[in-house]
Amino acid sequence: MESAALSRIGLAGLAVMGQNLALNIAEKGFPISVYNRTTSKVDETVARAADEGGLPLFGHHSPREFVLSLSRPRSIIILVKAGAPVDQTIATLSRFLEPGDAIIDGGNEWYENTERRISEASPQGLLYLGMGVSGGEEGARRGPSLMPGGSRQAFDNVADILSKVAAQVDDGPCVTYVGPGGAGNFVKMVHNGIEYGDMQLISEAYDVLKTVGGLSNQDLANIFDEWNRGELESFLIEITADIFKVKDEHGEGELVDKILDKTGMKGTGKWTVQQAAELSVAAPTIAASLDCRYLSGLKEEREAAAGVLEQAGISNEALRASVGAVDKKRLIDDVRQALYASKICSYAQGMNLLRAKSQEKGWNLNLGELARIWKGGCIIRARFLDRIKKAYERNGSLPNLIVDPEFAREMAQRQGAWRRVVGLAIGAGISTPGMCASLSYFDTYRRSRLPANLVQAQRDLFGAHTYERIDRPGSFHTEWTKLARQSEAGVGAHN
Ligand code: NBP
């Protein structure tokens, strides 16, 4: 389309995400200019806009013309590969930008890169937003969840556009000003960490139902469809049901059984676990999902290990047989409950990681509002995010989702089923690291007395690290070895 007037917004980077988001913005009635380093993608996007009924989208091959085609103050969304390509794109465009103009990086960027770019942009008077975008190709085109953080002014300049472009749910568009600095990227990173956890937990539910319950792909498709009509209703459950239905075009059976069991990853899950460790926040379910991806990558080693251990007498069949026959109907219901309870623990970990970072950085993150903007558009969108939102609305300083009265009740109702599934899986030799990590997290968190007393005693014995007592104030050190020897010799401390 020929540009008659200046565009309201620009978008640079026209791969999968950029093209679709640009078409979405144009479709919502905001004239948009687009640019890409490789100009054929500009032409491709312009052609798509024409095909889709002549959307107000204007392509530019030159960065200068692209920038000058925007009304001021200018707002440019960048959707290129994270890292150096973002710096290169900023360098290309910023030569033509003027004070008050804004750059909005929509990539999966490391939050500290955004904070560096905010300070680099500010001497030129440029505003900067790091905006998490979730929902993949379909979300970008039909309505993503948007997590913008950084300059409040840059957000306000495009708030009307973002609100229309984002997914819409019952309580508004799936976008909010997340917070200053790299808050938007950090929130997107944790979203992805939670996504790793959800996917791992679903894969464990599948494994238990298939291996212990003997369910076929058709049964699994039906069950996941049914689950998607209840408390587990979510995008990931819905797509999982669909996956079980797809036949293999190259042979018998369903495609899912022909897929190599090696999971890929791009890094945001690893960052989430690294940040959890940095902030001393326990995130065992997310960490377990990351570990599982690493172990899945060792396909050849695992095959060799299976052989060695089978020779040593560990057989899958014998382990499976050791748990005996199961009541399928009950197993399916138990797994549903175990999945739900495990999910709550995983989200509790992610939310607590967000809160810890918010406190460290002074971001003032609103956890209930973040749960709300994840209700639509993004990969972890789910019915139960509304419950999380409400839990934080009831109590903004809730220390853990598990102790919200409603979630506490739900955990209590499901813990029997949850323990049965984990116990059964352990007995049958089916690894369920996510469900086990969630259950251990739950049991560790809810027990007022842990065996940490013994660890403190050990630390004091070998390192004189001292310990506190439960019955009197102060810090204490004991000559443990000397007293133990005296005790052995019958010369106890009280003699
Ligand atoms: P990619 O991450 O595959 O990046 C391709 C784009 O980066 C192309 O436009 C390419 O231009 C541009 N680019 C590269 Br590579 N190096 C460049 C450079 N040095 N200078 C200028 N441009 C450069 O695209 P994507 O999958 O659309 O993702 C974009 C961002 O959104 C990423 O940060 C990604 O992590 C994030 N994200 C992706 C998804 C998803 O589902 N794909 C979901 C959510 C977030 P060229 O055409 O000239 O090579």
XYZ file of C-alpha atoms and ligand atoms in Angstrom:
544
model
C 0.000 0.000 0.000
C 1.284 3.525 -0.822
C 1.768 5.694 2.250
C -0.331 8.845 2.094
C 0.326 10.121 5.596
C 2.747 9.348 8.363
C 2.338 6.006 10.124
C 1.420 5.833 13.786
C 4.003 3.125 14.544
C 6.891 1.238 12.934
C 8.114 -2.336 13.143
C 11.603 -3.540 12.230
C 12.343 -7.265 11.903
C 9.947 -9.190 9.721
C 10.545 -12.856 10.554
C 7.701 -14.965 11.989
C 6.884 -12.726 14.949
C 7.403 -9.358 13.276
C 5.326 -10.074 10.188
C 2.404 -11.339 12.184
C 2.472 -8.603 14.794
C 2.691 -5.938 12.064
C -0.357 -7.407 10.289
C -2.208 -7.548 13.596
C -1.466 -3.851 14.291
C -2.535 -2.852 10.786
C -5.700 -4.918 11.061
C -6.629 -3.039 14.244
C -6.644 0.138 12.148
C -3.247 1.634 13.051
C -1.202 2.578 9.982
C 2.182 0.888 10.335
C 5.517 1.176 8.508
C 7.725 -1.890 8.315
C 11.395 -2.553 7.666
C 13.727 -5.553 7.586
C 17.457 -5.885 6.950
C 16.775 -8.343 4.115
C 14.382 -6.389 1.959
C 12.584 -9.361 0.397
C 10.815 -9.825 3.748
C 9.503 -6.260 3.482
C 7.955 -7.063 0.113
C 6.579 -10.345 1.448
C 4.871 -8.550 4.347
C 3.464 -5.847 2.086
C 2.070 -8.572 -0.200
C 0.439 -10.335 2.768
C -1.151 -7.058 3.888
C -2.524 -6.559 0.375
C -3.844 -10.146 0.301
C -5.578 -9.638 3.594
C -7.796 -6.920 2.216
C -5.410 -3.989 1.875
C -4.332 -3.446 5.461
C -2.663 -0.057 6.166
C 0.910 -1.405 6.142
C 3.740 0.421 4.371
C 7.047 -1.200 3.476
C 10.424 0.561 3.383
C 13.738 -0.728 2.114
C 15.788 2.108 3.568
C 16.057 2.607 7.328
C 16.020 6.374 6.894
C 12.799 6.395 4.898
C 11.313 3.945 7.361
C 12.047 6.186 10.367
C 10.956 9.351 8.565
C 7.651 7.716 7.617
C 6.548 7.745 11.266
C 4.603 10.431 13.076
C 6.318 11.976 16.096
C 7.016 11.082 18.799
C 8.028 7.937 16.931
C 7.538 4.425 18.302
C 9.387 1.525 16.690
C 8.942 -2.093 17.671
C 12.012 -4.253 16.984
C 11.487 -7.989 16.525
C 14.856 -9.431 15.569
C 16.948 -12.198 17.105
C 17.882 -11.264 20.670
C 21.404 -10.060 21.525
C 23.758 -8.428 18.998
C 21.112 -8.146 16.209
C 19.086 -5.852 18.503
C 22.129 -3.609 19.102
C 22.812 -3.550 15.359
C 19.201 -2.676 14.550
C 19.183 0.094 17.156
C 22.415 1.483 15.684
C 20.900 1.429 12.177
C 17.717 3.221 13.213
C 18.822 5.574 15.978
C 20.824 7.735 13.548
C 17.488 9.027 12.274
C 15.604 9.154 15.559
C 15.067 12.309 17.603
C 14.589 13.064 21.303
C 11.261 11.755 22.584
C 11.167 8.887 20.081
C 10.907 5.354 21.488
C 12.375 1.954 20.739
C 10.349 -1.094 21.823
C 12.268 -4.360 21.740
C 9.757 -7.213 21.534
C 12.301 -10.061 21.554
C 13.111 -12.618 24.233
C 15.917 -10.461 25.534
C 18.036 -10.896 28.643
C 16.735 -8.175 30.977
C 20.171 -6.710 31.691
C 20.669 -6.018 27.972
C 17.495 -3.935 28.077
C 18.781 -2.049 31.129
C 22.065 -1.336 29.324
C 20.190 -0.124 26.232
C 17.967 2.125 28.345
C 21.073 3.936 29.594
C 22.643 4.010 26.139
C 19.472 5.485 24.615
C 18.934 8.143 27.240
C 21.780 10.613 26.307
C 20.139 10.922 22.865
C 16.788 11.544 24.589
C 15.419 8.241 23.290
C 12.880 6.265 25.299
C 13.148 2.504 25.588
C 10.817 -0.402 26.338
C 11.710 -4.083 26.643
C 8.464 -5.854 25.847
C 7.906 -9.575 26.328
C 5.649 -10.967 23.596
C 4.117 -14.393 24.037
C 1.845 -16.536 21.939
C 4.100 -17.535 19.071
C 3.073 -16.934 15.468
C -0.659 -17.312 16.064
C -0.607 -15.061 19.135
C 1.315 -12.339 17.316
C -1.266 -12.375 14.508
C -4.484 -12.814 16.517
C -3.616 -11.299 19.896
C -0.548 -11.960 22.053
C 0.083 -11.373 25.728
C 2.334 -8.318 25.973
C 4.684 -7.569 28.883
C 6.180 -4.112 28.343
C 8.681 -2.709 30.845
C 10.981 0.321 30.854
C 9.987 3.913 30.013
C 6.467 4.699 31.236
C 6.225 7.504 28.659
C 7.129 5.120 25.823
C 4.354 2.816 27.023
C 1.803 5.629 27.306
C 2.603 6.712 23.730
C 1.426 3.357 22.353
C -0.922 2.139 25.121
C -3.974 2.470 22.855
C -2.313 0.392 20.131
C -1.049 -2.316 22.481
C -4.440 -2.571 24.176
C -6.159 -3.289 20.870
C -3.481 -5.602 19.517
C -3.207 -7.779 22.641
C -5.436 -10.769 23.344
C -8.704 -9.760 24.984
C -10.061 -11.572 28.044
C -13.102 -10.987 30.262
C -11.237 -8.467 32.403
C -9.446 -6.512 29.704
C -6.597 -6.670 27.203
C -3.620 -8.913 28.000
C -1.179 -6.044 28.427
C -0.138 -3.863 31.321
C 2.793 -1.597 32.087
C 4.876 -4.181 33.955
C 7.456 -1.921 35.603
C 10.668 0.029 34.997
C 14.040 -1.180 33.668
C 14.157 -4.726 32.374
C 10.977 -5.765 34.235
C 9.087 -6.684 31.050
C 11.816 -9.018 29.811
C 12.232 -10.554 33.251
C 8.517 -11.287 33.511
C 8.567 -12.861 30.031
C 11.569 -14.964 31.071
C 9.716 -16.305 34.125
C 6.626 -16.896 31.962
C 8.825 -19.134 29.799
C 10.228 -20.903 32.874
C 6.676 -21.638 34.017
C 5.938 -22.839 30.481
C 8.837 -25.331 30.769
C 7.303 -26.589 34.031
C 3.807 -26.952 32.554
C 5.100 -28.857 29.536
C 7.175 -31.189 31.712
C 4.228 -31.909 34.037
C 1.959 -32.645 31.076
C 4.561 -34.988 29.594
C 4.761 -36.855 32.915
C 0.962 -37.205 33.047
C 1.155 -38.655 29.518
C 3.931 -41.068 30.497
C 2.108 -42.385 33.571
C -1.188 -42.796 31.712
C 0.474 -44.488 28.775
C 3.036 -46.649 30.560
C 1.210 -47.570 33.747
C -2.372 -47.152 32.544
C -1.768 -48.597 29.081
C -3.779 -45.832 27.391
C -3.741 -45.466 23.616
C -3.209 -42.181 21.807
C -6.927 -42.106 21.065
C -7.708 -42.535 24.793
C -5.211 -39.795 25.607
C -6.752 -37.436 23.063
C -10.173 -38.000 24.623
C -8.885 -37.504 28.160
C -7.001 -34.316 27.360
C -10.082 -33.001 25.551
C -12.118 -33.768 28.639
C -9.543 -32.171 30.955
C -9.681 -29.088 28.786
C -13.304 -28.632 29.769
C -12.483 -28.536 33.488
C -10.032 -27.013 35.951
C -7.044 -27.801 33.707
C -8.472 -25.848 30.752
C -5.506 -24.268 29.019
C -3.789 -23.807 25.694
C -1.176 -26.476 26.443
C -3.780 -29.107 27.397
C -5.791 -28.241 24.284
C -2.846 -28.571 21.891
C -1.750 -31.783 23.601
C -5.142 -33.341 22.848
C -4.701 -32.345 19.193
C -1.183 -33.798 19.019
C -2.473 -37.268 19.982
C -4.942 -37.175 17.072
C -2.429 -36.629 14.265
C -1.707 -39.746 12.191
C 1.762 -40.470 10.852
C 1.735 -39.804 7.139
C 4.795 -42.048 6.668
C 3.490 -45.145 8.406
C 1.199 -46.790 10.913
C -0.121 -45.090 14.009
C 0.226 -41.549 15.278
C 3.016 -39.098 14.579
C 3.732 -38.429 18.270
C 5.217 -41.939 18.626
C 7.702 -41.290 15.819
C 9.168 -38.114 17.269
C 12.714 -38.389 18.624
C 12.654 -37.920 22.408
C 15.183 -35.076 22.581
C 13.842 -31.669 23.678
C 15.262 -28.472 22.231
C 15.495 -25.145 24.058
C 16.499 -21.555 23.485
C 17.667 -20.456 26.916
C 14.908 -18.645 28.801
C 14.279 -21.692 31.039
C 17.944 -21.815 31.936
C 17.952 -18.092 32.754
C 14.928 -18.611 35.013
C 16.696 -21.322 37.000
C 19.897 -19.261 37.160
C 17.934 -16.281 38.480
C 16.162 -18.450 41.046
C 19.567 -19.583 42.328
C 20.891 -16.003 42.349
C 17.921 -14.835 44.374
C 17.841 -17.870 46.722
C 14.319 -18.734 45.600
C 13.417 -22.430 45.417
C 12.119 -23.281 41.936
C 12.513 -27.085 41.900
C 9.718 -27.844 39.418
C 11.117 -25.454 36.840
C 14.654 -26.727 37.545
C 13.455 -30.326 37.142
C 11.955 -29.482 33.765
C 15.250 -27.958 32.653
C 17.225 -30.977 33.917
C 14.859 -33.247 32.033
C 15.562 -31.392 28.805
C 19.303 -31.843 29.425
C 18.860 -35.576 30.132
C 16.596 -35.985 27.104
C 19.452 -34.636 24.999
C 21.632 -37.610 26.028
C 19.670 -39.984 23.816
C 22.572 -42.255 22.822
C 23.896 -42.368 26.378
C 20.419 -43.224 27.704
C 20.070 -46.026 25.201
C 23.403 -47.441 26.287
C 22.468 -47.037 29.961
C 19.191 -48.900 29.371
C 21.205 -51.804 27.989
C 23.761 -51.870 30.820
C 21.137 -51.652 33.554
C 18.929 -54.232 31.934
C 21.917 -56.589 31.918
C 22.365 -55.781 35.593
C 18.790 -56.897 36.204
C 16.728 -53.716 36.062
C 13.887 -54.328 33.664
C 11.127 -51.931 32.661
C 8.663 -54.794 32.420
C 9.465 -56.095 35.902
C 9.151 -52.619 37.405
C 5.857 -52.060 35.627
C 4.598 -55.471 36.752
C 5.611 -54.805 40.349
C 2.829 -52.252 40.769
C 0.207 -54.718 39.561
C -3.016 -53.937 37.746
C -4.437 -50.461 38.076
C -7.974 -49.164 37.961
C -7.795 -47.047 34.801
C -10.648 -44.748 35.661
C -9.183 -43.975 39.048
C -5.694 -43.538 37.605
C -6.959 -40.987 35.087
C -8.733 -39.039 37.801
C -5.705 -39.202 40.097
C -3.344 -38.005 37.366
C -5.621 -35.064 36.625
C -5.484 -34.032 40.254
C -1.741 -34.625 40.537
C -1.190 -32.461 37.476
C -3.286 -29.639 38.885
C -1.633 -29.706 42.321
C 1.849 -29.888 40.765
C 1.002 -26.921 38.563
C -0.006 -24.788 41.527
C 3.386 -25.438 43.133
C 5.182 -24.582 39.909
C 3.322 -21.279 39.549
C 3.971 -20.533 43.221
C 7.697 -20.852 42.477
C 7.526 -18.590 39.431
C 5.496 -15.943 41.247
C 7.871 -15.974 44.200
C 10.811 -15.544 41.856
C 9.086 -12.490 40.362
C 8.438 -11.057 43.793
C 12.043 -11.572 44.917
C 13.376 -9.815 41.814
C 10.837 -7.032 42.210
C 12.037 -6.441 45.752
C 15.696 -6.499 44.723
C 15.154 -4.054 41.858
C 12.321 -1.939 43.281
C 10.097 -2.802 40.291
C 6.877 -2.904 42.286
C 5.505 -5.800 40.202
C 1.802 -6.462 40.615
C 1.592 -10.263 40.669
C -2.206 -10.380 40.356
C -2.076 -8.163 37.286
C 0.640 -10.338 35.734
C -1.532 -13.426 36.256
C -4.332 -11.498 34.546
C -2.340 -10.614 31.409
C -1.331 -14.284 31.109
C -4.982 -15.353 30.957
C -5.051 -14.897 27.189
C -2.703 -14.824 24.211
C 0.308 -16.527 25.756
C 1.458 -20.137 25.834
C 0.628 -20.638 29.521
C -2.865 -19.166 29.186
C -5.186 -21.112 31.413
C -8.427 -20.887 33.268
C -6.716 -21.211 36.631
C -4.691 -18.003 36.137
C -7.884 -16.215 37.102
C -7.703 -17.993 40.457
C -4.109 -16.828 40.873
C -5.120 -13.274 40.048
C -7.870 -13.428 42.663
C -5.545 -14.916 45.270
C -3.209 -11.903 44.962
C -6.167 -9.529 44.917
C -7.340 -11.047 48.203
C -3.877 -10.648 49.690
C -1.184 -8.684 47.871
C 1.500 -9.878 50.271
C 0.577 -13.549 50.087
C 3.906 -15.316 50.856
C 3.034 -18.351 48.711
C 0.073 -19.335 46.527
C -0.182 -22.587 48.470
C -1.343 -20.739 51.588
C -4.097 -18.782 49.891
C -7.194 -20.267 51.572
C -8.737 -21.389 48.262
C -5.581 -22.969 46.914
C -4.879 -24.531 50.325
C -8.292 -26.191 50.153
C -7.635 -27.397 46.618
C -4.270 -28.848 47.635
C -5.861 -30.621 50.577
C -8.496 -32.147 48.281
C -5.912 -33.336 45.790
C -2.988 -34.438 47.909
C -4.206 -38.041 48.242
C -4.414 -38.503 44.473
C -1.119 -36.663 44.009
C 0.727 -38.936 46.451
C -0.817 -42.023 44.849
C 0.356 -41.019 41.366
C 3.890 -40.172 42.466
C 4.106 -43.364 44.545
C 2.821 -45.473 41.673
C 5.234 -43.866 39.211
C 8.190 -44.399 41.545
C 7.201 -48.029 42.027
C 6.827 -48.573 38.293
C 10.157 -46.899 37.527
C 8.572 -44.044 35.588
C 10.422 -40.805 36.293
C 8.130 -37.929 37.234
C 10.689 -35.311 38.266
C 8.282 -32.367 37.915
C 5.498 -33.924 39.967
C 8.006 -35.179 42.562
C 9.677 -31.753 42.747
C 6.301 -30.067 43.231
C 5.240 -32.544 45.901
C 8.573 -32.232 47.747
C 8.303 -28.452 47.528
C 4.829 -28.673 49.032
C 5.850 -31.051 51.813
C 8.982 -29.052 52.617
C 7.135 -25.749 52.691
C 4.210 -26.958 54.774
C 6.274 -28.672 57.492
C 7.060 -26.348 60.360
C 9.984 -28.521 61.454
C 12.538 -29.782 58.945
C 15.691 -31.844 59.404
C 17.674 -28.641 58.888
C 18.620 -28.879 62.575
C 20.862 -31.810 61.723
C 22.467 -29.942 58.832
C 23.172 -27.016 61.170
C 24.781 -29.388 63.667
C 26.975 -30.847 60.905
C 27.993 -27.375 59.758
C 28.854 -26.383 63.278
C 30.836 -29.578 63.841
C 33.083 -29.320 60.806
C 33.161 -25.579 60.237
C 32.252 -23.923 63.551
C 29.472 -22.132 61.652
C 27.405 -21.871 64.877
C 23.692 -22.541 65.267
C 20.652 -21.030 66.918
C 18.499 -22.866 69.455
C 14.740 -23.208 69.504
C 14.509 -22.477 73.205
C 16.839 -19.529 73.839
C 18.270 -16.607 71.844
C 21.834 -16.259 70.674
C 24.251 -18.137 68.507
C 26.013 -21.209 69.806
C 28.988 -23.380 69.045
C 29.557 -26.831 70.454
C 32.658 -29.043 70.592
C 30.648 -31.879 69.064
C 33.448 -34.388 68.479
C 34.954 -33.961 71.948
C 31.546 -34.320 73.596
C 30.665 -37.331 71.459
C 33.914 -39.076 72.461
C 33.260 -38.286 76.120
C 29.751 -39.637 75.739
C 31.089 -42.848 74.143
C 33.487 -43.193 77.036
C 30.585 -42.711 79.408
C 31.861 -39.313 80.578
C 28.729 -37.464 79.378
C 28.574 -33.676 79.603
C 26.294 -33.953 82.623
C 28.617 -36.253 84.609
P 14.277 -14.685 14.724
O 14.644 -14.733 16.148
O 14.422 -15.906 13.905
O 15.132 -13.517 14.042
C 15.044 -13.248 12.658
C 15.009 -11.751 12.433
O 16.199 -11.139 12.979
C 15.007 -11.411 10.950
O 14.187 -10.280 10.762
C 16.472 -11.103 10.692
O 16.700 -10.265 9.612
C 16.803 -10.353 11.952
N 18.234 -10.180 12.162
C 19.188 -11.078 12.477
Br 18.922 -12.874 12.680
N 20.407 -10.557 12.607
C 20.231 -9.241 12.350
C 21.107 -8.150 12.344
N 22.388 -8.307 12.626
N 20.608 -6.938 12.019
C 19.306 -6.777 11.751
N 18.395 -7.794 11.759
C 18.863 -9.005 12.058
O 12.786 -14.125 14.558
P 11.441 -14.520 15.310
O 11.324 -15.982 15.501
O 10.377 -13.770 14.609
O 11.645 -13.887 16.765
C 11.896 -12.511 16.995
C 12.081 -12.302 18.484
O 10.866 -12.678 19.168
C 13.177 -13.152 19.109
O 13.775 -12.461 20.160
C 12.432 -14.337 19.651
O 13.129 -14.961 20.724
C 11.154 -13.686 20.111
N 9.999 -14.582 20.201
C 9.790 -15.535 19.253
C 8.675 -16.357 19.361
C 8.392 -17.391 18.317
O 7.428 -18.152 18.497
N 9.147 -17.451 17.235
C 7.789 -16.194 20.423
C 8.014 -15.187 21.351
C 9.131 -14.393 21.227
P 17.052 -10.897 8.171
O 15.737 -11.273 7.573
O 17.722 -9.787 7.461
O 17.953 -12.078 8.403
